[in-house]
């Protein structure tokens, strides 16, 4: 669709009509000529005053149908703006470190939660209070208003809105792991609570029996939660940082005769996957690595730890050379030394015990493909352990804003 318009906007300051009287620049029109456009009237005035009108400018207007169909695919569905009532800063590792967790009700137990959130409407209103705090936020354009249009279905309010600015429909679940899910919010909230508060996690088979879904659905729900809570915020450790590495995989003596693999003791990569971790001021960071060579480990340390800080490690050869950039304290475990003054690596090794006990006792097996998600899950629970149960639940609901499709999960 193409239209021709005269660009008179740039001519207002260029032309000076002060030399003409009002009667001279006011053309006389017949009553049937008042349907002329503003462009036609301005053109007539310019011709009457012997001023050459500007050349027509071709303006191509976008196709509104094409614009509406392509807008959703280009805009990332997440909260583009932050609520105004922000003063929460209890953990740096949360993706939303400034959102106030007590905006909505803080539950003391799963019994209190299920007693209050006993319907889809109650769950939706709790999520709206957490994410919007009374002012709905359009995930398409970022408009935050109290008076967005409400869309009712057969006279019933189901929490759908229409943005007053971009005119696109939205709800509180758009851009979250709950979007377009056929599972009720009540079941989702129960899964979130179990996932967050159980110290060593919950298996897909246990979740299947608890909320009444298939094992495949339960595994997909837990995988979405693991993907949404893992930390993506750039940060820098400062102060005393404990570093250590571990290997995740079964022991050869526990395998059946046909599945035994020779020479898999210690740091063998034939049947184990190395994981590198750092602990600073009660916050842990993990990363699955291909190997534990110095080049690999020191690259991660340089990217996450401020230069000049104190690094505490064991005597592994991969940490050699850190003393040139950091204050490197070595705890020689091979000599039976586990503490050097106030320096030790007991904190990060305690986290490894939680990770391995959870994998062995709850999940039993993790593939190399999804191991990083399980490490993110245990790191997230470890970092928010000082919060109350209700605050942990609310924080996980806020952080559940990155949707993962099943094709992306199994790709």
CSV table of C-alpha atoms in Angstrom, one decimal:
chain,number,residue,atom,x,y,z
A,1,UNK,CA,0.0,0.0,0.0
A,2,UNK,CA,1.6,3.2,-1.2
A,3,UNK,CA,0.5,6.8,-0.6
A,4,UNK,CA,1.9,10.2,-1.9
A,5,UNK,CA,2.2,13.0,0.6
A,6,UNK,CA,3.7,16.5,0.5
A,7,UNK,CA,6.4,17.0,3.1
A,8,UNK,CA,5.2,20.3,4.5
A,9,UNK,CA,6.6,19.7,7.9
A,10,UNK,CA,10.1,20.8,6.8
A,11,UNK,CA,8.7,23.9,5.1
A,12,UNK,CA,7.0,25.6,8.0
A,13,UNK,CA,10.1,27.5,9.1
A,14,UNK,CA,11.4,28.0,5.6
A,15,UNK,CA,8.5,30.1,4.3
A,16,UNK,CA,7.6,33.5,5.8
A,17,UNK,CA,4.0,34.6,5.5
A,18,UNK,CA,4.4,37.7,7.6
A,19,UNK,CA,4.5,40.0,4.5
A,20,UNK,CA,1.0,39.0,3.5
A,21,UNK,CA,-2.3,40.1,5.1
A,22,UNK,CA,-4.7,37.7,6.5
A,23,UNK,CA,-7.2,38.3,3.7
A,24,UNK,CA,-4.5,37.6,1.1
A,25,UNK,CA,-3.5,34.2,2.3
A,26,UNK,CA,-7.1,33.1,3.1
A,27,UNK,CA,-8.5,31.5,-0.1
A,28,UNK,CA,-12.3,31.6,-0.6
A,29,UNK,CA,-13.9,28.2,-0.7
A,30,UNK,CA,-17.3,27.1,-1.8
A,31,UNK,CA,-19.3,25.1,0.8
A,32,UNK,CA,-18.8,21.9,-1.2
A,33,UNK,CA,-15.0,22.3,-1.1
A,34,UNK,CA,-14.5,21.9,2.6
A,35,UNK,CA,-13.8,18.2,2.1
A,36,UNK,CA,-10.2,19.0,0.9
A,37,UNK,CA,-7.3,17.7,3.0
A,38,UNK,CA,-4.9,19.8,4.9
A,39,UNK,CA,-2.2,19.1,2.2
A,40,UNK,CA,-4.5,20.5,-0.5
A,41,UNK,CA,-5.2,23.7,1.5
A,42,UNK,CA,-1.5,24.3,2.2
A,43,UNK,CA,-0.7,23.7,-1.5
A,44,UNK,CA,-3.4,26.3,-2.5
A,45,UNK,CA,-2.0,28.8,-0.1
A,46,UNK,CA,1.5,28.4,-1.4
A,47,UNK,CA,0.4,28.8,-5.0
A,48,UNK,CA,-1.7,31.9,-4.2
A,49,UNK,CA,1.4,33.5,-2.6
A,50,UNK,CA,3.6,32.6,-5.6
A,51,UNK,CA,5.6,30.1,-3.6
A,52,UNK,CA,6.6,26.9,-5.2
A,53,UNK,CA,5.3,24.0,-3.3
A,54,UNK,CA,7.7,21.2,-2.3
A,55,UNK,CA,8.0,18.1,-4.4
A,56,UNK,CA,5.8,15.1,-3.4
A,57,UNK,CA,7.4,12.5,-1.2
A,58,UNK,CA,6.6,8.9,-1.6
A,59,UNK,CA,5.9,7.2,1.8
A,60,UNK,CA,5.3,3.5,2.0
A,61,UNK,CA,3.2,2.5,4.9
A,62,UNK,CA,3.8,-1.0,6.4
A,63,UNK,CA,1.2,-3.7,6.0
A,64,UNK,CA,-0.7,-3.8,9.4
A,65,UNK,CA,-1.4,-7.5,9.1
A,66,UNK,CA,2.2,-8.3,8.4
A,67,UNK,CA,3.3,-6.1,11.3
A,68,UNK,CA,1.1,-7.8,13.8
A,69,UNK,CA,2.2,-11.3,12.7
A,70,UNK,CA,5.9,-10.6,12.9
A,71,UNK,CA,6.0,-8.4,16.0
A,72,UNK,CA,5.6,-11.3,18.4
A,73,UNK,CA,8.4,-13.3,16.9
A,74,UNK,CA,10.9,-10.5,17.2
A,75,UNK,CA,10.2,-9.4,20.7
A,76,UNK,CA,11.6,-11.5,23.6
A,77,UNK,CA,8.8,-12.3,26.0
A,78,UNK,CA,10.1,-11.3,29.3
A,79,UNK,CA,9.7,-8.4,31.7
A,80,UNK,CA,11.4,-5.5,30.0
A,81,UNK,CA,10.8,-3.2,33.0
A,82,UNK,CA,11.1,-3.7,36.7
A,83,UNK,CA,8.3,-3.0,39.2
A,84,UNK,CA,8.7,0.2,41.2
A,85,UNK,CA,8.6,-1.4,44.6
A,86,UNK,CA,12.1,-2.8,44.4
A,87,UNK,CA,14.4,-2.9,47.4
A,88,UNK,CA,15.2,-6.6,47.8
A,89,UNK,CA,18.9,-7.6,47.7
A,90,UNK,CA,19.4,-10.8,49.7
A,91,UNK,CA,21.4,-12.8,47.2
A,92,UNK,CA,23.5,-11.8,44.2
A,93,UNK,CA,23.0,-15.1,42.5
A,94,UNK,CA,19.2,-14.6,41.9
A,95,UNK,CA,18.3,-13.4,38.4
A,96,UNK,CA,16.0,-10.8,39.9
A,97,UNK,CA,18.0,-9.7,43.0
A,98,UNK,CA,16.0,-6.5,43.6
A,99,UNK,CA,12.4,-7.7,43.6
A,100,UNK,CA,10.6,-7.6,46.9
A,101,UNK,CA,9.5,-11.1,47.9
A,102,UNK,CA,7.0,-10.1,50.5
A,103,UNK,CA,4.9,-8.2,47.9
A,104,UNK,CA,2.6,-11.3,47.9
A,105,UNK,CA,1.9,-13.7,50.8
A,106,UNK,CA,4.9,-15.6,52.2
A,107,UNK,CA,3.8,-19.2,53.0
A,108,UNK,CA,5.4,-21.0,56.0
A,109,UNK,CA,4.7,-24.5,54.7
A,110,UNK,CA,3.3,-26.5,51.8
A,111,UNK,CA,0.1,-27.0,53.8
A,112,UNK,CA,-0.4,-23.2,54.1
A,113,UNK,CA,0.3,-22.8,50.4
A,114,UNK,CA,-2.2,-25.4,49.3
A,115,UNK,CA,-4.8,-24.1,51.7
A,116,UNK,CA,-4.6,-20.5,50.2
A,117,UNK,CA,-3.8,-21.3,46.6
A,118,UNK,CA,-6.7,-23.7,46.2
A,119,UNK,CA,-7.9,-22.5,42.8
A,120,UNK,CA,-6.6,-21.3,39.5
A,121,UNK,CA,-7.7,-17.8,40.2
A,122,UNK,CA,-5.9,-17.7,43.5
A,123,UNK,CA,-2.7,-19.0,41.9
A,124,UNK,CA,-2.9,-16.5,39.1
A,125,UNK,CA,-3.5,-13.6,41.5
A,126,UNK,CA,-0.5,-14.6,43.6
A,127,UNK,CA,1.7,-14.7,40.5
A,128,UNK,CA,0.3,-11.3,39.4
A,129,UNK,CA,1.1,-9.8,42.8
A,130,UNK,CA,4.6,-11.1,42.7
A,131,UNK,CA,5.5,-10.1,39.1
A,132,UNK,CA,3.4,-6.9,38.8
A,133,UNK,CA,2.6,-5.7,42.3
A,134,UNK,CA,-0.8,-4.3,41.2
A,135,UNK,CA,0.3,-2.7,37.9
A,136,UNK,CA,0.1,-5.1,34.9
A,137,UNK,CA,3.2,-5.0,32.7
A,138,UNK,CA,2.8,-5.7,29.0
A,139,UNK,CA,5.6,-8.2,28.0
A,140,UNK,CA,5.4,-6.9,24.3
A,141,UNK,CA,6.1,-3.2,24.7
A,142,UNK,CA,6.9,-2.8,28.5
A,143,UNK,CA,3.9,-0.6,29.3
A,144,UNK,CA,3.1,-0.6,33.0
A,145,UNK,CA,-0.4,0.6,33.9
A,146,UNK,CA,-3.1,0.0,36.3
A,147,UNK,CA,-5.8,0.5,33.7
A,148,UNK,CA,-4.9,-1.9,30.9
A,149,UNK,CA,-8.1,-3.3,29.3
A,150,UNK,CA,-9.4,-6.5,30.8
A,151,UNK,CA,-10.6,-9.2,28.4
A,152,UNK,CA,-13.4,-11.3,29.7
A,153,UNK,CA,-14.4,-14.7,28.3
A,154,UNK,CA,-18.1,-15.3,28.4
A,155,UNK,CA,-18.3,-12.7,31.1
A,156,UNK,CA,-15.6,-14.4,33.2
A,157,UNK,CA,-12.4,-12.7,34.1
A,158,UNK,CA,-9.5,-15.2,33.5
A,159,UNK,CA,-6.6,-12.7,33.9
A,160,UNK,CA,-6.2,-11.7,30.3
A,161,UNK,CA,-5.4,-8.1,29.4
A,162,UNK,CA,-5.1,-5.9,26.3
A,163,UNK,CA,-2.3,-3.4,26.3
A,164,UNK,CA,-3.5,0.3,26.0
A,165,UNK,CA,-0.3,1.1,24.0
A,166,UNK,CA,0.5,-1.7,21.6
A,167,UNK,CA,-3.0,-3.2,21.7
A,168,UNK,CA,-1.7,-6.8,22.0
A,169,UNK,CA,-3.3,-9.3,24.4
A,170,UNK,CA,-1.2,-10.7,27.3
A,171,UNK,CA,-1.5,-12.4,30.7
A,172,UNK,CA,0.8,-12.9,33.7
A,173,UNK,CA,2.0,-16.2,32.3
A,174,UNK,CA,3.3,-14.8,29.0
A,175,UNK,CA,7.1,-15.2,28.9
A,176,UNK,CA,7.2,-17.7,31.8
A,177,UNK,CA,7.4,-21.4,32.0
A,178,UNK,CA,3.7,-21.5,32.6
A,179,UNK,CA,2.8,-20.0,29.2
A,180,UNK,CA,0.5,-22.1,27.0
A,181,UNK,CA,0.8,-25.0,29.4
A,182,UNK,CA,-2.1,-27.5,29.7
A,183,UNK,CA,-1.1,-28.2,33.3
A,184,UNK,CA,-2.9,-26.2,35.9
A,185,UNK,CA,-1.1,-23.6,37.9
A,186,UNK,CA,-2.0,-25.5,41.1
A,187,UNK,CA,0.1,-28.5,39.9
A,188,UNK,CA,2.9,-26.2,38.7
A,189,UNK,CA,3.0,-24.4,42.1
A,190,UNK,CA,3.2,-27.7,43.9
A,191,UNK,CA,6.1,-28.8,41.6
A,192,UNK,CA,7.9,-25.5,42.2
A,193,UNK,CA,7.5,-25.8,46.0
A,194,UNK,CA,8.9,-29.4,46.0
A,195,UNK,CA,11.7,-28.5,43.6
A,196,UNK,CA,12.8,-25.5,45.7
A,197,UNK,CA,12.4,-26.7,49.3
A,198,UNK,CA,13.5,-30.4,49.1
A,199,UNK,CA,17.2,-30.3,50.0
A,200,UNK,CA,18.3,-33.0,47.6
A,201,UNK,CA,15.6,-32.4,44.9
A,202,UNK,CA,12.6,-34.4,43.7
A,203,UNK,CA,12.7,-37.0,41.0
A,204,UNK,CA,10.3,-37.1,38.1
A,205,UNK,CA,8.8,-40.4,39.3
A,206,UNK,CA,8.1,-38.9,42.7
A,207,UNK,CA,6.6,-35.8,41.2
A,208,UNK,CA,4.5,-37.9,38.9
A,209,UNK,CA,2.9,-39.7,41.8
A,210,UNK,CA,2.5,-36.4,43.8
A,211,UNK,CA,0.7,-34.2,41.3
A,212,UNK,CA,-0.9,-36.9,39.0
A,213,UNK,CA,0.9,-36.4,35.6
A,214,UNK,CA,3.0,-38.7,33.5
A,215,UNK,CA,6.7,-39.3,34.2
A,216,UNK,CA,7.6,-37.6,30.8
A,217,UNK,CA,5.6,-34.5,31.8
A,218,UNK,CA,7.1,-34.4,35.3
A,219,UNK,CA,10.6,-34.6,33.8
A,220,UNK,CA,9.8,-31.8,31.4
A,221,UNK,CA,8.5,-29.6,34.2
A,222,UNK,CA,11.6,-30.1,36.3
A,223,UNK,CA,13.8,-29.5,33.3
A,224,UNK,CA,12.0,-26.2,32.6
A,225,UNK,CA,12.6,-25.2,36.3
A,226,UNK,CA,16.3,-26.1,36.1
A,227,UNK,CA,16.7,-24.0,32.9
A,228,UNK,CA,14.9,-21.0,34.3
A,229,UNK,CA,16.7,-20.7,37.7
A,230,UNK,CA,20.3,-21.0,36.5
A,231,UNK,CA,22.3,-17.9,36.9
A,232,UNK,CA,22.9,-15.7,33.8
A,233,UNK,CA,23.9,-12.5,35.6
A,234,UNK,CA,27.5,-11.4,35.1
A,235,UNK,CA,29.2,-11.2,38.5
A,236,UNK,CA,32.7,-11.1,40.0
A,237,UNK,CA,33.8,-12.8,43.2
A,238,UNK,CA,35.9,-10.8,45.6
A,239,UNK,CA,37.6,-11.8,48.8
A,240,UNK,CA,38.4,-15.4,49.8
A,241,UNK,CA,37.3,-17.8,47.0
A,242,UNK,CA,37.4,-21.6,47.4
A,243,UNK,CA,38.0,-23.5,44.1
A,244,UNK,CA,37.8,-27.2,43.6
A,245,UNK,CA,36.8,-29.8,41.0
A,246,UNK,CA,35.0,-33.1,41.2
A,247,UNK,CA,34.0,-35.9,38.9
A,248,UNK,CA,30.5,-37.2,38.4
A,249,UNK,CA,30.0,-40.8,37.4
A,250,UNK,CA,29.5,-44.3,38.7
A,251,UNK,CA,32.2,-46.4,40.2
A,252,UNK,CA,33.5,-49.3,38.2
A,253,UNK,CA,33.0,-51.7,41.1
A,254,UNK,CA,29.3,-51.0,41.1
A,255,UNK,CA,28.8,-51.8,37.4
A,256,UNK,CA,27.7,-55.2,36.2
A,257,UNK,CA,30.3,-57.5,34.6
A,258,UNK,CA,29.4,-56.6,31.0
A,259,UNK,CA,29.5,-52.8,31.7
A,260,UNK,CA,32.8,-52.6,33.5
A,261,UNK,CA,35.4,-50.2,32.0
A,262,UNK,CA,39.1,-50.7,32.5
A,263,UNK,CA,41.3,-47.9,34.0
A,264,UNK,CA,38.5,-45.6,35.2
A,265,UNK,CA,40.0,-45.0,38.6
A,266,UNK,CA,40.6,-41.4,39.9
A,267,UNK,CA,40.4,-38.7,37.3
A,268,UNK,CA,39.6,-40.8,34.3
A,269,UNK,CA,37.3,-39.2,31.7
A,270,UNK,CA,36.2,-42.5,30.2
A,271,UNK,CA,33.1,-42.8,32.4
A,272,UNK,CA,33.1,-39.6,34.5
A,273,UNK,CA,32.4,-35.9,33.8
A,274,UNK,CA,34.4,-33.2,35.5
A,275,UNK,CA,32.6,-30.3,37.2
A,276,UNK,CA,34.4,-27.1,38.4
A,277,UNK,CA,33.1,-25.1,41.3
A,278,UNK,CA,33.9,-21.9,43.2
A,279,UNK,CA,32.5,-20.8,46.6
A,280,UNK,CA,32.7,-17.2,47.9
A,281,UNK,CA,30.9,-15.7,50.9
A,282,UNK,CA,28.3,-18.5,50.9
A,283,UNK,CA,27.6,-18.4,47.2
A,284,UNK,CA,28.5,-21.2,44.9
A,285,UNK,CA,29.1,-21.2,41.1
A,286,UNK,CA,29.4,-24.4,39.1
A,287,UNK,CA,30.4,-25.2,35.5
A,288,UNK,CA,30.7,-28.5,33.7
A,289,UNK,CA,34.1,-28.6,31.9
A,290,UNK,CA,35.7,-30.9,29.4
A,291,UNK,CA,38.9,-31.4,31.4
A,292,UNK,CA,40.6,-30.1,34.5
A,293,UNK,CA,43.8,-28.7,32.9
A,294,UNK,CA,45.3,-25.5,34.0
A,295,UNK,CA,44.2,-23.6,30.9
A,296,UNK,CA,40.6,-24.6,31.3
A,297,UNK,CA,40.3,-23.9,35.1
A,298,UNK,CA,42.4,-20.7,35.1
A,299,UNK,CA,40.3,-19.2,32.3
A,300,UNK,CA,37.1,-19.6,34.4
A,301,UNK,CA,38.8,-18.2,37.5
A,302,UNK,CA,40.0,-15.1,35.7
A,303,UNK,CA,36.5,-14.4,34.3
A,304,UNK,CA,34.7,-14.8,37.7
A,305,UNK,CA,37.2,-13.7,40.4
A,306,UNK,CA,38.6,-10.2,40.8
A,307,UNK,CA,42.3,-10.0,40.3
A,308,UNK,CA,44.3,-9.8,43.5
A,309,UNK,CA,41.7,-11.8,45.6
A,310,UNK,CA,42.6,-14.8,47.7
A,311,UNK,CA,42.2,-18.2,46.0
A,312,UNK,CA,42.2,-21.3,48.2
A,313,UNK,CA,42.6,-24.6,46.4
A,314,UNK,CA,44.1,-28.1,46.9
A,315,UNK,CA,47.4,-29.2,45.4
A,316,UNK,CA,46.1,-30.1,41.9
A,317,UNK,CA,48.6,-29.1,39.2
A,318,UNK,CA,45.9,-27.2,37.2
A,319,UNK,CA,46.1,-24.4,39.7
A,320,UNK,CA,49.8,-23.7,39.3
A,321,UNK,CA,50.5,-20.2,38.2
A,322,UNK,CA,47.6,-18.5,40.0
A,323,UNK,CA,50.1,-16.9,42.5
A,324,UNK,CA,51.1,-14.4,39.8
A,325,UNK,CA,47.6,-12.9,39.6
A,326,UNK,CA,46.1,-13.8,43.0
A,327,UNK,CA,47.0,-14.6,46.6
A,328,UNK,CA,47.1,-18.3,46.2
A,329,UNK,CA,46.7,-20.5,49.3
A,330,UNK,CA,47.3,-24.2,48.8
A,331,UNK,CA,45.9,-26.9,51.1
A,332,UNK,CA,47.9,-30.0,50.6
A,333,UNK,CA,45.4,-32.8,51.1
A,334,UNK,CA,47.9,-35.5,49.9
A,335,UNK,CA,50.0,-34.7,53.0
A,336,UNK,CA,47.0,-35.0,55.3
A,337,UNK,CA,46.6,-31.2,55.7
A,338,UNK,CA,43.0,-29.9,55.5
A,339,UNK,CA,43.4,-26.4,57.0
A,340,UNK,CA,46.0,-23.7,56.8
A,341,UNK,CA,45.2,-21.1,59.4
A,342,UNK,CA,41.7,-19.8,58.5
A,343,UNK,CA,42.0,-21.1,54.9
A,344,UNK,CA,40.4,-24.4,53.8
A,345,UNK,CA,38.2,-25.9,51.0
A,346,UNK,CA,35.7,-27.6,53.3
A,347,UNK,CA,32.9,-25.3,52.0
A,348,UNK,CA,33.0,-26.2,48.4
A,349,UNK,CA,33.7,-29.9,49.2
A,350,UNK,CA,30.5,-29.8,51.4
A,351,UNK,CA,28.6,-28.6,48.4
A,352,UNK,CA,30.0,-31.5,46.3
A,353,UNK,CA,28.7,-33.9,48.9
A,354,UNK,CA,25.2,-32.5,48.6
A,355,UNK,CA,25.4,-32.7,44.8
A,356,UNK,CA,26.6,-36.3,44.7
A,357,UNK,CA,24.2,-37.5,47.5
A,358,UNK,CA,21.3,-35.9,45.5
A,359,UNK,CA,22.4,-37.6,42.2
A,360,UNK,CA,23.0,-41.0,43.8
A,361,UNK,CA,20.1,-41.0,46.2
A,362,UNK,CA,17.3,-39.2,44.3
A,363,UNK,CA,18.1,-39.1,40.6
A,364,UNK,CA,20.4,-42.2,40.4
A,365,UNK,CA,21.8,-41.2,37.0
A,366,UNK,CA,22.4,-38.0,35.0
A,367,UNK,CA,23.6,-37.9,31.4
A,368,UNK,CA,26.4,-35.7,30.3
A,369,UNK,CA,24.0,-33.7,28.1
A,370,UNK,CA,21.8,-32.6,31.1
A,371,UNK,CA,24.4,-32.6,33.9
A,372,UNK,CA,24.8,-28.9,33.8
A,373,UNK,CA,21.1,-28.4,34.6
A,374,UNK,CA,21.4,-30.6,37.7
A,375,UNK,CA,24.4,-28.7,38.9
A,376,UNK,CA,22.5,-25.4,38.4
A,377,UNK,CA,19.6,-26.8,40.4
A,378,UNK,CA,21.8,-27.7,43.4
A,379,UNK,CA,23.8,-24.5,43.2
A,380,UNK,CA,20.5,-22.5,43.2
A,381,UNK,CA,19.1,-24.3,46.3
A,382,UNK,CA,22.5,-23.8,48.0
A,383,UNK,CA,22.6,-20.1,47.3
A,384,UNK,CA,19.1,-19.4,48.7
A,385,UNK,CA,19.3,-21.7,51.7
A,386,UNK,CA,19.3,-18.8,54.1
A,387,UNK,CA,15.8,-17.6,52.9
A,388,UNK,CA,12.6,-18.9,54.5
A,389,UNK,CA,10.6,-21.5,52.8
A,390,UNK,CA,8.0,-19.0,51.6
A,391,UNK,CA,10.6,-16.6,50.2
A,392,UNK,CA,12.3,-19.5,48.4
A,393,UNK,CA,9.0,-20.4,46.7
A,394,UNK,CA,8.3,-16.8,45.7
A,395,UNK,CA,11.8,-16.2,44.4
A,396,UNK,CA,11.6,-19.3,42.2
A,397,UNK,CA,8.2,-18.2,40.8
A,398,UNK,CA,9.8,-14.8,39.9
A,399,UNK,CA,12.8,-16.5,38.3
A,400,UNK,CA,10.7,-18.8,36.2
A,401,UNK,CA,10.6,-16.4,33.2
A,402,UNK,CA,12.6,-18.3,30.6
A,403,UNK,CA,10.5,-20.7,28.6
A,404,UNK,CA,12.1,-23.9,27.3
A,405,UNK,CA,10.5,-26.0,24.6
A,406,UNK,CA,10.6,-29.7,24.5
A,407,UNK,CA,12.4,-29.7,21.2
A,408,UNK,CA,15.1,-27.5,22.6
A,409,UNK,CA,15.4,-29.8,25.6
A,410,UNK,CA,16.0,-33.0,23.7
A,411,UNK,CA,17.9,-31.5,20.8
